[in-house]
């Protein structure tokens, strides 16, 4: 027989396992939903339109020029011979993602939501 402290420990362990399983199930479901939305956007040609809109908005907001300048600064600071394309991508990707203007993110999300609601 288990002592009271062991019983609580076992109960806690089981609860933790269930929590991990629920989290894994949620992530699987989210992944499936994302794949389904992506497929629908792609099949309808909306994905290409969204990409064009994104590129246009990033140019209009100056985001593209700022990131290009940042790339040049990274190359200048590290030296042309010392920087590989992979290094550059790893260096600029996080900055690129966090500097996308909120207005651009919001507009794209609204377009995706509208598309989903009309599909």
Backbone as XML, in Angstrom:
<?xml version="1.0"?>
<chain id="A" units="angstrom">
  <residue number="1" name="UNK">
    <atom name="N" x="0.826" y="-1.199" z="0.000"/>
    <atom name="CA" x="0.000" y="0.000" z="0.000"/>
    <atom name="C" x="0.867" y="1.257" z="0.000"/>
  </residue>
  <residue number="2" name="UNK">
    <atom name="N" x="0.347" y="2.285" z="-0.648"/>
    <atom name="CA" x="1.049" y="3.559" z="-0.717"/>
    <atom name="C" x="0.770" y="4.392" z="0.519"/>
  </residue>
  <residue number="3" name="UNK">
    <atom name="N" x="1.788" y="5.091" z="0.960"/>
    <atom name="CA" x="1.616" y="6.031" z="2.067"/>
    <atom name="C" x="0.968" y="7.306" z="1.518"/>
  </residue>
  <residue number="4" name="UNK">
    <atom name="N" x="0.367" y="8.128" z="2.362"/>
    <atom name="CA" x="-0.315" y="9.345" z="1.893"/>
    <atom name="C" x="0.565" y="10.251" z="1.030"/>
  </residue>
  <residue number="5" name="UNK">
    <atom name="N" x="1.798" y="10.448" z="1.399"/>
    <atom name="CA" x="2.691" y="11.310" z="0.612"/>
    <atom name="C" x="2.971" y="10.729" z="-0.766"/>
  </residue>
  <residue number="6" name="UNK">
    <atom name="N" x="3.106" y="9.411" z="-0.827"/>
    <atom name="CA" x="3.357" y="8.745" z="-2.108"/>
    <atom name="C" x="2.127" y="8.828" z="-2.997"/>
  </residue>
  <residue number="7" name="UNK">
    <atom name="N" x="0.954" y="8.721" z="-2.382"/>
    <atom name="CA" x="-0.294" y="8.812" z="-3.130"/>
    <atom name="C" x="-0.404" y="10.187" z="-3.806"/>
  </residue>
  <residue number="8" name="UNK">
    <atom name="N" x="-0.098" y="11.242" z="-3.056"/>
    <atom name="CA" x="-0.146" y="12.598" z="-3.609"/>
    <atom name="C" x="0.868" y="12.771" z="-4.721"/>
  </residue>
  <residue number="9" name="UNK">
    <atom name="N" x="2.050" y="12.197" z="-4.540"/>
    <atom name="CA" x="3.094" y="12.291" z="-5.553"/>
    <atom name="C" x="2.659" y="11.590" z="-6.833"/>
  </residue>
  <residue number="10" name="UNK">
    <atom name="N" x="2.067" y="10.418" z="-6.691"/>
    <atom name="CA" x="1.586" y="9.661" z="-7.843"/>
    <atom name="C" x="0.460" y="10.412" z="-8.544"/>
  </residue>
  <residue number="11" name="UNK">
    <atom name="N" x="-0.435" y="10.983" z="-7.763"/>
    <atom name="CA" x="-1.545" y="11.763" z="-8.318"/>
    <atom name="C" x="-0.992" y="12.956" z="-9.100"/>
  </residue>
  <residue number="12" name="UNK">
    <atom name="N" x="-0.008" y="13.636" z="-8.523"/>
    <atom name="CA" x="0.610" y="14.794" z="-9.185"/>
    <atom name="C" x="1.279" y="14.372" z="-10.496"/>
  </residue>
  <residue number="13" name="UNK">
    <atom name="N" x="1.965" y="13.234" z="-10.483"/>
    <atom name="CA" x="2.634" y="12.727" z="-11.681"/>
    <atom name="C" x="1.609" y="12.421" z="-12.772"/>
  </residue>
  <residue number="14" name="UNK">
    <atom name="N" x="0.510" y="11.785" z="-12.403"/>
    <atom name="CA" x="-0.543" y="11.473" z="-13.379"/>
    <atom name="C" x="-1.174" y="12.740" z="-13.941"/>
  </residue>
  <residue number="15" name="UNK">
    <atom name="N" x="-1.407" y="13.731" z="-13.077"/>
    <atom name="CA" x="-1.973" y="15.001" z="-13.536"/>
    <atom name="C" x="-1.021" y="15.680" z="-14.519"/>
  </residue>
  <residue number="16" name="UNK">
    <atom name="N" x="0.273" y="15.601" z="-14.225"/>
    <atom name="CA" x="1.275" y="16.209" z="-15.094"/>
    <atom name="C" x="1.275" y="15.522" z="-16.469"/>
  </residue>
  <residue number="17" name="UNK">
    <atom name="N" x="1.202" y="14.192" z="-16.467"/>
    <atom name="CA" x="1.159" y="13.435" z="-17.725"/>
    <atom name="C" x="-0.070" y="13.816" z="-18.542"/>
  </residue>
  <residue number="18" name="UNK">
    <atom name="N" x="-1.215" y="13.943" z="-17.865"/>
    <atom name="CA" x="-2.450" y="14.326" z="-18.561"/>
    <atom name="C" x="-2.316" y="15.729" z="-19.140"/>
  </residue>
  <residue number="19" name="UNK">
    <atom name="N" x="-1.695" y="16.628" z="-18.396"/>
    <atom name="CA" x="-1.495" y="18.000" z="-18.859"/>
    <atom name="C" x="-0.633" y="18.022" z="-20.113"/>
  </residue>
  <residue number="20" name="UNK">
    <atom name="N" x="0.448" y="17.240" z="-20.096"/>
    <atom name="CA" x="1.328" y="17.166" z="-21.271"/>
    <atom name="C" x="0.582" y="16.603" z="-22.474"/>
  </residue>
  <residue number="21" name="UNK">
    <atom name="N" x="-0.251" y="15.582" z="-22.231"/>
    <atom name="CA" x="-1.005" y="14.968" z="-23.322"/>
    <atom name="C" x="-2.007" y="15.962" z="-23.909"/>
  </residue>
  <residue number="22" name="UNK">
    <atom name="N" x="-2.703" y="16.704" z="-23.043"/>
    <atom name="CA" x="-3.654" y="17.708" z="-23.517"/>
    <atom name="C" x="-2.945" y="18.777" z="-24.329"/>
  </residue>
  <residue number="23" name="UNK">
    <atom name="N" x="-1.762" y="19.186" z="-23.865"/>
    <atom name="CA" x="-0.966" y="20.185" z="-24.584"/>
    <atom name="C" x="-0.551" y="19.645" z="-25.946"/>
  </residue>
  <residue number="24" name="UNK">
    <atom name="N" x="-0.107" y="18.402" z="-25.995"/>
    <atom name="CA" x="0.301" y="17.788" z="-27.261"/>
    <atom name="C" x="-0.895" y="17.673" z="-28.202"/>
  </residue>
  <residue number="25" name="UNK">
    <atom name="N" x="-2.055" y="17.277" z="-27.669"/>
    <atom name="CA" x="-3.271" y="17.178" z="-28.482"/>
    <atom name="C" x="-3.668" y="18.538" z="-29.048"/>
  </residue>
  <residue number="26" name="UNK">
    <atom name="N" x="-3.563" y="19.575" z="-28.213"/>
    <atom name="CA" x="-3.903" y="20.928" z="-28.656"/>
    <atom name="C" x="-2.966" y="21.370" z="-29.778"/>
  </residue>
  <residue number="27" name="UNK">
    <atom name="N" x="-1.680" y="21.100" z="-29.610"/>
    <atom name="CA" x="-0.706" y="21.486" z="-30.636"/>
    <atom name="C" x="-0.961" y="20.737" z="-31.937"/>
  </residue>
  <residue number="28" name="UNK">
    <atom name="N" x="-1.315" y="19.466" z="-31.844"/>
    <atom name="CA" x="-1.630" y="18.680" z="-33.034"/>
    <atom name="C" x="-2.847" y="19.263" z="-33.747"/>
  </residue>
  <residue number="29" name="UNK">
    <atom name="N" x="-3.880" y="19.591" z="-32.974"/>
    <atom name="CA" x="-5.100" y="20.172" z="-33.546"/>
    <atom name="C" x="-4.795" y="21.517" z="-34.213"/>
  </residue>
  <residue number="30" name="UNK">
    <atom name="N" x="-4.002" y="22.371" z="-33.547"/>
    <atom name="CA" x="-3.627" y="23.664" z="-34.122"/>
    <atom name="C" x="-2.865" y="23.473" z="-35.422"/>
  </residue>
  <residue number="31" name="UNK">
    <atom name="N" x="-1.984" y="22.506" z="-35.440"/>
    <atom name="CA" x="-1.194" y="22.225" z="-36.639"/>
    <atom name="C" x="-2.099" y="21.782" z="-37.786"/>
  </residue>
  <residue number="32" name="UNK">
    <atom name="N" x="-3.079" y="20.966" z="-37.485"/>
    <atom name="CA" x="-4.020" y="20.495" z="-38.500"/>
    <atom name="C" x="-4.868" y="21.647" z="-39.037"/>
  </residue>
  <residue number="33" name="UNK">
    <atom name="N" x="-5.302" y="22.522" z="-38.151"/>
    <atom name="CA" x="-6.116" y="23.669" z="-38.561"/>
    <atom name="C" x="-5.283" y="24.590" z="-39.455"/>
  </residue>
  <residue number="34" name="UNK">
    <atom name="N" x="-4.038" y="24.863" z="-39.043"/>
    <atom name="CA" x="-3.160" y="25.710" z="-39.856"/>
    <atom name="C" x="-2.954" y="25.121" z="-41.246"/>
  </residue>
  <residue number="35" name="UNK">
    <atom name="N" x="-2.722" y="23.813" z="-41.303"/>
    <atom name="CA" x="-2.502" y="23.146" z="-42.591"/>
    <atom name="C" x="-3.746" y="23.240" z="-43.467"/>
  </residue>
  <residue number="36" name="UNK">
    <atom name="N" x="-4.901" y="23.094" z="-42.865"/>
    <atom name="CA" x="-6.155" y="23.186" z="-43.609"/>
    <atom name="C" x="-6.365" y="24.605" z="-44.155"/>
  </residue>
  <residue number="37" name="UNK">
    <atom name="N" x="-6.120" y="25.604" z="-43.333"/>
    <atom name="CA" x="-6.267" y="26.999" z="-43.769"/>
    <atom name="C" x="-5.273" y="27.298" z="-44.883"/>
  </residue>
  <residue number="38" name="UNK">
    <atom name="N" x="-4.045" y="26.866" z="-44.711"/>
    <atom name="CA" x="-3.008" y="27.097" z="-45.727"/>
    <atom name="C" x="-3.425" y="26.468" z="-47.054"/>
  </residue>
  <residue number="39" name="UNK">
    <atom name="N" x="-3.916" y="25.238" z="-46.995"/>
    <atom name="CA" x="-4.340" y="24.534" z="-48.204"/>
    <atom name="C" x="-5.476" y="25.284" z="-48.903"/>
  </residue>
  <residue number="40" name="UNK">
    <atom name="N" x="-6.458" y="25.753" z="-48.119"/>
    <atom name="CA" x="-7.581" y="26.489" z="-48.702"/>
    <atom name="C" x="-7.124" y="27.805" z="-49.324"/>
  </residue>
  <residue number="41" name="UNK">
    <atom name="N" x="-6.243" y="28.516" z="-48.627"/>
    <atom name="CA" x="-5.701" y="29.769" z="-49.165"/>
    <atom name="C" x="-4.948" y="29.516" z="-50.463"/>
  </residue>
  <residue number="42" name="UNK">
    <atom name="N" x="-4.158" y="28.468" z="-50.464"/>
    <atom name="CA" x="-3.352" y="28.136" z="-51.637"/>
    <atom name="C" x="-4.229" y="27.718" z="-52.809"/>
  </residue>
  <residue number="43" name="UNK">
    <atom name="N" x="-5.169" y="26.824" z="-52.559"/>
    <atom name="CA" x="-6.043" y="26.320" z="-53.622"/>
    <atom name="C" x="-6.853" y="27.434" z="-54.279"/>
  </residue>
  <residue number="44" name="UNK">
    <atom name="N" x="-7.243" y="28.426" z="-53.510"/>
    <atom name="CA" x="-8.074" y="29.526" z="-54.027"/>
    <atom name="C" x="-7.238" y="30.650" z="-54.641"/>
  </residue>
  <residue number="45" name="UNK">
    <atom name="N" x="-5.909" y="30.538" z="-54.563"/>
    <atom name="CA" x="-5.053" y="31.602" z="-55.088"/>
    <atom name="C" x="-4.920" y="32.781" z="-54.137"/>
  </residue>
  <residue number="46" name="UNK">
    <atom name="N" x="-5.546" y="32.678" z="-52.977"/>
    <atom name="CA" x="-5.503" y="33.780" z="-52.005"/>
    <atom name="C" x="-4.125" y="33.914" z="-51.373"/>
  </residue>
  <residue number="47" name="UNK">
    <atom name="N" x="-3.408" y="32.822" z="-51.256"/>
    <atom name="CA" x="-2.073" y="32.854" z="-50.674"/>
    <atom name="C" x="-1.150" y="33.757" z="-51.488"/>
  </residue>
  <residue number="48" name="UNK">
    <atom name="N" x="-1.216" y="33.629" z="-52.810"/>
    <atom name="CA" x="-0.396" y="34.486" z="-53.677"/>
    <atom name="C" x="-0.792" y="35.946" z="-53.539"/>
  </residue>
  <residue number="49" name="UNK">
    <atom name="N" x="-2.093" y="36.209" z="-53.443"/>
    <atom name="CA" x="-2.557" y="37.593" z="-53.273"/>
    <atom name="C" x="-2.096" y="38.160" z="-51.930"/>
  </residue>
  <residue number="50" name="UNK">
    <atom name="N" x="-2.126" y="37.344" z="-50.897"/>
    <atom name="CA" x="-1.660" y="37.790" z="-49.584"/>
    <atom name="C" x="-0.158" y="38.082" z="-49.599"/>
  </residue>
  <residue number="51" name="UNK">
    <atom name="N" x="0.596" y="37.243" z="-50.282"/>
    <atom name="CA" x="2.045" y="37.474" z="-50.385"/>
    <atom name="C" x="2.331" y="38.783" z="-51.116"/>
  </residue>
  <residue number="52" name="UNK">
    <atom name="N" x="1.606" y="39.028" z="-52.195"/>
    <atom name="CA" x="1.769" y="40.284" z="-52.941"/>
    <atom name="C" x="1.426" y="41.486" z="-52.067"/>
  </residue>
  <residue number="53" name="UNK">
    <atom name="N" x="0.332" y="41.377" z="-51.333"/>
    <atom name="CA" x="-0.081" y="42.458" z="-50.433"/>
    <atom name="C" x="0.982" y="42.698" z="-49.362"/>
  </residue>
  <residue number="54" name="UNK">
    <atom name="N" x="1.499" y="41.619" z="-48.795"/>
    <atom name="CA" x="2.533" y="41.740" z="-47.775"/>
    <atom name="C" x="3.764" y="42.452" z="-48.338"/>
  </residue>
  <residue number="55" name="UNK">
    <atom name="N" x="4.230" y="42.019" z="-49.487"/>
    <atom name="CA" x="5.401" y="42.658" z="-50.094"/>
    <atom name="C" x="5.151" y="44.141" z="-50.349"/>
  </residue>
  <residue number="56" name="UNK">
    <atom name="N" x="3.976" y="44.464" z="-50.850"/>
    <atom name="CA" x="3.619" y="45.855" z="-51.137"/>
    <atom name="C" x="3.620" y="46.694" z="-49.854"/>
  </residue>
  <residue number="57" name="UNK">
    <atom name="N" x="2.963" y="46.179" z="-48.814"/>
    <atom name="CA" x="2.879" y="46.926" z="-47.555"/>
    <atom name="C" x="4.253" y="47.092" z="-46.901"/>
  </residue>
  <residue number="58" name="UNK">
    <atom name="N" x="5.098" y="46.075" z="-46.993"/>
    <atom name="CA" x="6.427" y="46.172" z="-46.402"/>
    <atom name="C" x="7.277" y="47.204" z="-47.135"/>
  </residue>
  <residue number="59" name="UNK">
    <atom name="N" x="7.095" y="47.295" z="-48.445"/>
    <atom name="CA" x="7.798" y="48.347" z="-49.206"/>
    <atom name="C" x="7.272" y="49.727" z="-48.831"/>
  </residue>
  <residue number="60" name="UNK">
    <atom name="N" x="5.943" y="49.843" z="-48.774"/>
    <atom name="CA" x="5.318" y="51.130" z="-48.462"/>
    <atom name="C" x="5.707" y="51.659" z="-47.086"/>
  </residue>
  <residue number="61" name="UNK">
    <atom name="N" x="5.862" y="50.766" z="-46.127"/>
    <atom name="CA" x="6.173" y="51.198" z="-44.761"/>
    <atom name="C" x="7.668" y="51.425" z="-44.546"/>
  </residue>
  <residue number="62" name="UNK">
    <atom name="N" x="8.480" y="51.096" z="-45.531"/>
    <atom name="CA" x="9.921" y="51.268" z="-45.401"/>
    <atom name="C" x="10.604" y="50.115" z="-44.685"/>
  </residue>
  <residue number="63" name="UNK">
    <atom name="N" x="9.840" y="49.088" z="-44.331"/>
    <atom name="CA" x="10.387" y="47.936" z="-43.626"/>
    <atom name="C" x="11.479" y="47.264" z="-44.452"/>
  </residue>
  <residue number="64" name="UNK">
    <atom name="N" x="11.212" y="47.092" z="-45.729"/>
    <atom name="CA" x="12.161" y="46.410" z="-46.619"/>
    <atom name="C" x="13.485" y="47.167" z="-46.678"/>
  </residue>
  <residue number="65" name="UNK">
    <atom name="N" x="13.406" y="48.478" z="-46.833"/>
    <atom name="CA" x="14.629" y="49.297" z="-46.905"/>
    <atom name="C" x="15.410" y="49.250" z="-45.595"/>
  </residue>
  <residue number="66" name="UNK">
    <atom name="N" x="14.678" y="49.274" z="-44.463"/>
    <atom name="CA" x="15.335" y="49.206" z="-43.162"/>
    <atom name="C" x="16.064" y="47.872" z="-42.976"/>
  </residue>
  <residue number="67" name="UNK">
    <atom name="N" x="15.420" y="46.791" z="-43.396"/>
    <atom name="CA" x="16.042" y="45.478" z="-43.251"/>
    <atom name="C" x="17.248" y="45.346" z="-44.190"/>
  </residue>
  <residue number="68" name="UNK">
    <atom name="N" x="17.125" y="45.912" z="-45.362"/>
    <atom name="CA" x="18.250" y="45.898" z="-46.306"/>
    <atom name="C" x="19.437" y="46.655" z="-45.712"/>
  </residue>
  <residue number="69" name="UNK">
    <atom name="N" x="19.164" y="47.792" z="-45.085"/>
    <atom name="CA" x="20.216" y="48.584" z="-44.448"/>
    <atom name="C" x="20.846" y="47.780" z="-43.317"/>
  </residue>
  <residue number="70" name="UNK">
    <atom name="N" x="20.018" y="47.099" z="-42.541"/>
    <atom name="CA" x="20.524" y="46.277" z="-41.449"/>
    <atom name="C" x="21.445" y="45.178" z="-41.985"/>
  </residue>
  <residue number="71" name="UNK">
    <atom name="N" x="21.057" y="44.549" z="-43.089"/>
    <atom name="CA" x="21.895" y="43.518" z="-43.720"/>
    <atom name="C" x="23.255" y="44.089" z="-44.098"/>
  </residue>
  <residue number="72" name="UNK">
    <atom name="N" x="23.240" y="45.250" z="-44.706"/>
    <atom name="CA" x="24.501" y="45.889" z="-45.100"/>
    <atom name="C" x="25.366" y="46.184" z="-43.885"/>
  </residue>
  <residue number="73" name="UNK">
    <atom name="N" x="24.747" y="46.635" z="-42.792"/>
    <atom name="CA" x="25.490" y="46.922" z="-41.564"/>
    <atom name="C" x="26.118" y="45.648" z="-40.993"/>
  </residue>
  <residue number="74" name="UNK">
    <atom name="N" x="25.357" y="44.553" z="-41.005"/>
    <atom name="CA" x="25.872" y="43.280" z="-40.492"/>
    <atom name="C" x="27.077" y="42.843" z="-41.319"/>
  </residue>
  <residue number="75" name="UNK">
    <atom name="N" x="26.959" y="42.931" z="-42.630"/>
    <atom name="CA" x="28.057" y="42.535" z="-43.517"/>
    <atom name="C" x="29.268" y="43.434" z="-43.296"/>
  </residue>
  <residue number="76" name="UNK">
    <atom name="N" x="29.007" y="44.709" z="-43.155"/>
    <atom name="CA" x="30.094" y="45.670" z="-42.940"/>
    <atom name="C" x="30.818" y="45.385" z="-41.616"/>
  </residue>
  <residue number="77" name="UNK">
    <atom name="N" x="30.044" y="45.115" z="-40.555"/>
    <atom name="CA" x="30.631" y="44.878" z="-39.233"/>
    <atom name="C" x="31.378" y="43.549" z="-39.140"/>
  </residue>
  <residue number="78" name="UNK">
    <atom name="N" x="30.868" y="42.521" z="-39.794"/>
    <atom name="CA" x="31.500" y="41.202" z="-39.701"/>
    <atom name="C" x="32.536" y="40.986" z="-40.798"/>
  </residue>
  <residue number="79" name="UNK">
    <atom name="N" x="32.422" y="41.741" z="-41.870"/>
    <atom name="CA" x="33.325" y="41.564" z="-43.001"/>
    <atom name="C" x="32.705" y="40.650" z="-44.039"/>
  </residue>
  <residue number="80" name="UNK">
    <atom name="N" x="32.783" y="41.064" z="-45.283"/>
    <atom name="CA" x="32.160" y="40.332" z="-46.389"/>
    <atom name="C" x="32.630" y="38.882" z="-46.446"/>
  </residue>
  <residue number="81" name="UNK">
    <atom name="N" x="33.899" y="38.663" z="-46.228"/>
    <atom name="CA" x="34.455" y="37.309" z="-46.314"/>
    <atom name="C" x="34.034" y="36.432" z="-45.136"/>
  </residue>
  <residue number="82" name="UNK">
    <atom name="N" x="33.657" y="37.054" z="-44.029"/>
    <atom name="CA" x="33.337" y="36.295" z="-42.815"/>
    <atom name="C" x="31.854" y="35.942" z="-42.696"/>
  </residue>
  <residue number="83" name="UNK">
    <atom name="N" x="31.013" y="36.475" z="-43.581"/>
    <atom name="CA" x="29.571" y="36.266" z="-43.478"/>
    <atom name="C" x="29.089" y="35.316" z="-44.565"/>
  </residue>
  <residue number="84" name="UNK">
    <atom name="N" x="28.387" y="34.272" z="-44.134"/>
    <atom name="CA" x="27.741" y="33.376" z="-45.101"/>
    <atom name="C" x="26.269" y="33.769" z="-45.211"/>
  </residue>
  <residue number="85" name="UNK">
    <atom name="N" x="25.623" y="33.266" z="-46.217"/>
    <atom name="CA" x="24.192" y="33.540" z="-46.388"/>
    <atom name="C" x="23.431" y="33.005" z="-45.173"/>
  </residue>
  <residue number="86" name="UNK">
    <atom name="N" x="23.786" y="31.821" z="-44.713"/>
    <atom name="CA" x="23.111" y="31.250" z="-43.536"/>
    <atom name="C" x="23.293" y="32.131" z="-42.305"/>
  </residue>
  <residue number="87" name="UNK">
    <atom name="N" x="24.513" y="32.654" z="-42.123"/>
    <atom name="CA" x="24.759" y="33.565" z="-41.000"/>
    <atom name="C" x="23.855" y="34.789" z="-41.094"/>
  </residue>
  <residue number="88" name="UNK">
    <atom name="N" x="23.779" y="35.339" z="-42.273"/>
    <atom name="CA" x="22.977" y="36.543" z="-42.493"/>
    <atom name="C" x="21.499" y="36.266" z="-42.221"/>
  </residue>
  <residue number="89" name="UNK">
    <atom name="N" x="21.011" y="35.154" z="-42.711"/>
    <atom name="CA" x="19.606" y="34.785" z="-42.490"/>
    <atom name="C" x="19.338" y="34.616" z="-40.992"/>
  </residue>
  <residue number="90" name="UNK">
    <atom name="N" x="20.230" y="33.924" z="-40.286"/>
    <atom name="CA" x="20.039" y="33.738" z="-38.845"/>
    <atom name="C" x="20.087" y="35.062" z="-38.092"/>
  </residue>
  <residue number="91" name="UNK">
    <atom name="N" x="20.889" y="35.979" z="-38.567"/>
    <atom name="CA" x="21.043" y="37.276" z="-37.904"/>
    <atom name="C" x="19.831" y="38.178" z="-38.131"/>
  </residue>
  <residue number="92" name="UNK">
    <atom name="N" x="19.314" y="38.191" z="-39.359"/>
    <atom name="CA" x="18.261" y="39.167" z="-39.671"/>
    <atom name="C" x="16.841" y="38.663" z="-39.469"/>
  </residue>
  <residue number="93" name="UNK">
    <atom name="N" x="16.631" y="37.350" z="-39.498"/>
    <atom name="CA" x="15.266" y="36.819" z="-39.399"/>
    <atom name="C" x="14.538" y="37.270" z="-38.131"/>
  </residue>
  <residue number="94" name="UNK">
    <atom name="N" x="15.132" y="37.120" z="-36.953"/>
    <atom name="CA" x="14.405" y="37.567" z="-35.749"/>
    <atom name="C" x="14.062" y="39.058" z="-35.802"/>
  </residue>
  <residue number="95" name="UNK">
    <atom name="N" x="15.012" y="39.859" z="-36.250"/>
    <atom name="CA" x="14.766" y="41.301" z="-36.335"/>
    <atom name="C" x="13.673" y="41.595" z="-37.365"/>
  </residue>
  <residue number="96" name="UNK">
    <atom name="N" x="13.724" y="40.914" z="-38.473"/>
    <atom name="CA" x="12.708" y="41.102" z="-39.508"/>
    <atom name="C" x="11.312" y="40.807" z="-39.000"/>
  </residue>
  <residue number="97" name="UNK">
    <atom name="N" x="11.172" y="39.735" z="-38.258"/>
    <atom name="CA" x="9.855" y="39.344" z="-37.741"/>
    <atom name="C" x="9.305" y="40.345" z="-36.741"/>
  </residue>
  <residue number="98" name="UNK">
    <atom name="N" x="10.143" y="40.793" z="-35.819"/>
    <atom name="CA" x="9.636" y="41.690" z="-34.774"/>
    <atom name="C" x="9.427" y="43.118" z="-35.269"/>
  </residue>
  <residue number="99" name="UNK">
    <atom name="N" x="10.003" y="43.470" z="-36.409"/>
    <atom name="CA" x="9.861" y="44.846" z="-36.890"/>
    <atom name="C" x="8.765" y="45.021" z="-37.945"/>
  </residue>
  <residue number="100" name="UNK">
    <atom name="N" x="8.067" y="43.936" z="-38.282"/>
    <atom name="CA" x="6.928" y="44.078" z="-39.201"/>
    <atom name="C" x="5.895" y="44.949" z="-38.498"/>
  </residue>
  <residue number="101" name="UNK">
    <atom name="N" x="5.474" y="46.038" z="-39.141"/>
    <atom name="CA" x="4.503" y="46.935" z="-38.495"/>
    <atom name="C" x="3.204" y="46.226" z="-38.113"/>
  </residue>
  <residue number="102" name="UNK">
    <atom name="N" x="2.687" y="46.565" z="-36.942"/>
    <atom name="CA" x="1.435" y="45.967" z="-36.464"/>
    <atom name="C" x="0.290" y="46.175" z="-37.457"/>
  </residue>
  <residue number="103" name="UNK">
    <atom name="N" x="0.272" y="47.312" z="-38.113"/>
    <atom name="CA" x="-0.799" y="47.588" z="-39.085"/>
    <atom name="C" x="-0.780" y="46.574" z="-40.230"/>
  </residue>
  <residue number="104" name="UNK">
    <atom name="N" x="0.401" y="46.157" z="-40.628"/>
    <atom name="CA" x="0.527" y="45.171" z="-41.709"/>
    <atom name="C" x="0.051" y="43.804" z="-41.214"/>
  </residue>
  <residue number="105" name="UNK">
    <atom name="N" x="0.470" y="43.425" z="-40.019"/>
    <atom name="CA" x="0.036" y="42.149" z="-39.446"/>
    <atom name="C" x="-1.486" y="42.105" z="-39.316"/>
  </residue>
  <residue number="106" name="UNK">
    <atom name="N" x="-2.046" y="43.206" z="-38.808"/>
    <atom name="CA" x="-3.489" y="43.286" z="-38.596"/>
    <atom name="C" x="-4.241" y="43.171" z="-39.919"/>
  </residue>
  <residue number="107" name="UNK">
    <atom name="N" x="-3.763" y="43.890" z="-40.933"/>
    <atom name="CA" x="-4.438" y="43.844" z="-42.237"/>
    <atom name="C" x="-4.427" y="42.435" z="-42.816"/>
  </residue>
  <residue number="108" name="UNK">
    <atom name="N" x="-3.304" y="41.751" z="-42.724"/>
    <atom name="CA" x="-3.226" y="40.389" z="-43.254"/>
    <atom name="C" x="-4.128" y="39.435" z="-42.465"/>
  </residue>
  <residue number="109" name="UNK">
    <atom name="N" x="-4.130" y="39.552" z="-41.148"/>
    <atom name="CA" x="-5.004" y="38.701" z="-40.338"/>
    <atom name="C" x="-6.477" y="38.930" z="-40.664"/>
  </residue>
  <residue number="110" name="UNK">
    <atom name="N" x="-6.839" y="40.190" z="-40.857"/>
    <atom name="CA" x="-8.230" y="40.498" z="-41.217"/>
    <atom name="C" x="-8.597" y="39.877" z="-42.557"/>
  </residue>
  <residue number="111" name="UNK">
    <atom name="N" x="-7.675" y="39.951" z="-43.517"/>
    <atom name="CA" x="-7.933" y="39.334" z="-44.833"/>
    <atom name="C" x="-8.095" y="37.823" z="-44.706"/>
  </residue>
  <residue number="112" name="UNK">
    <atom name="N" x="-7.252" y="37.198" z="-43.901"/>
    <atom name="CA" x="-7.343" y="35.743" z="-43.711"/>
    <atom name="C" x="-8.657" y="35.385" z="-43.027"/>
  </residue>
  <residue number="113" name="UNK">
    <atom name="N" x="-9.016" y="36.126" z="-41.990"/>
    <atom name="CA" x="-10.287" y="35.858" z="-41.289"/>
    <atom name="C" x="-11.486" y="36.019" z="-42.220"/>
  </residue>
  <residue number="114" name="UNK">
    <atom name="N" x="-11.459" y="37.067" z="-43.029"/>
    <atom name="CA" x="-12.548" y="37.301" z="-43.985"/>
    <atom name="C" x="-12.635" y="36.142" z="-44.970"/>
  </residue>
  <residue number="115" name="UNK">
    <atom name="N" x="-11.491" y="35.709" z="-45.465"/>
    <atom name="CA" x="-11.452" y="34.596" z="-46.419"/>
    <atom name="C" x="-12.057" y="33.337" z="-45.784"/>
  </residue>
  <residue number="116" name="UNK">
    <atom name="N" x="-11.650" y="33.049" z="-44.554"/>
    <atom name="CA" x="-12.135" y="31.845" z="-43.859"/>
    <atom name="C" x="-13.638" y="31.928" z="-43.636"/>
  </residue>
  <residue number="117" name="UNK">
    <atom name="N" x="-14.121" y="33.087" z="-43.241"/>
    <atom name="CA" x="-15.561" y="33.223" z="-42.969"/>
    <atom name="C" x="-16.395" y="33.118" z="-44.239"/>
  </residue>
  <residue number="118" name="UNK">
    <atom name="N" x="-15.809" y="33.478" z="-45.371"/>
    <atom name="CA" x="-16.542" y="33.413" z="-46.635"/>
    <atom name="C" x="-16.397" y="32.066" z="-47.325"/>
  </residue>
  <residue number="119" name="UNK">
    <atom name="N" x="-15.434" y="31.267" z="-46.874"/>
    <atom name="CA" x="-15.176" y="29.962" z="-47.520"/>
    <atom name="C" x="-16.182" y="28.912" z="-47.117"/>
  </residue>
</chain>
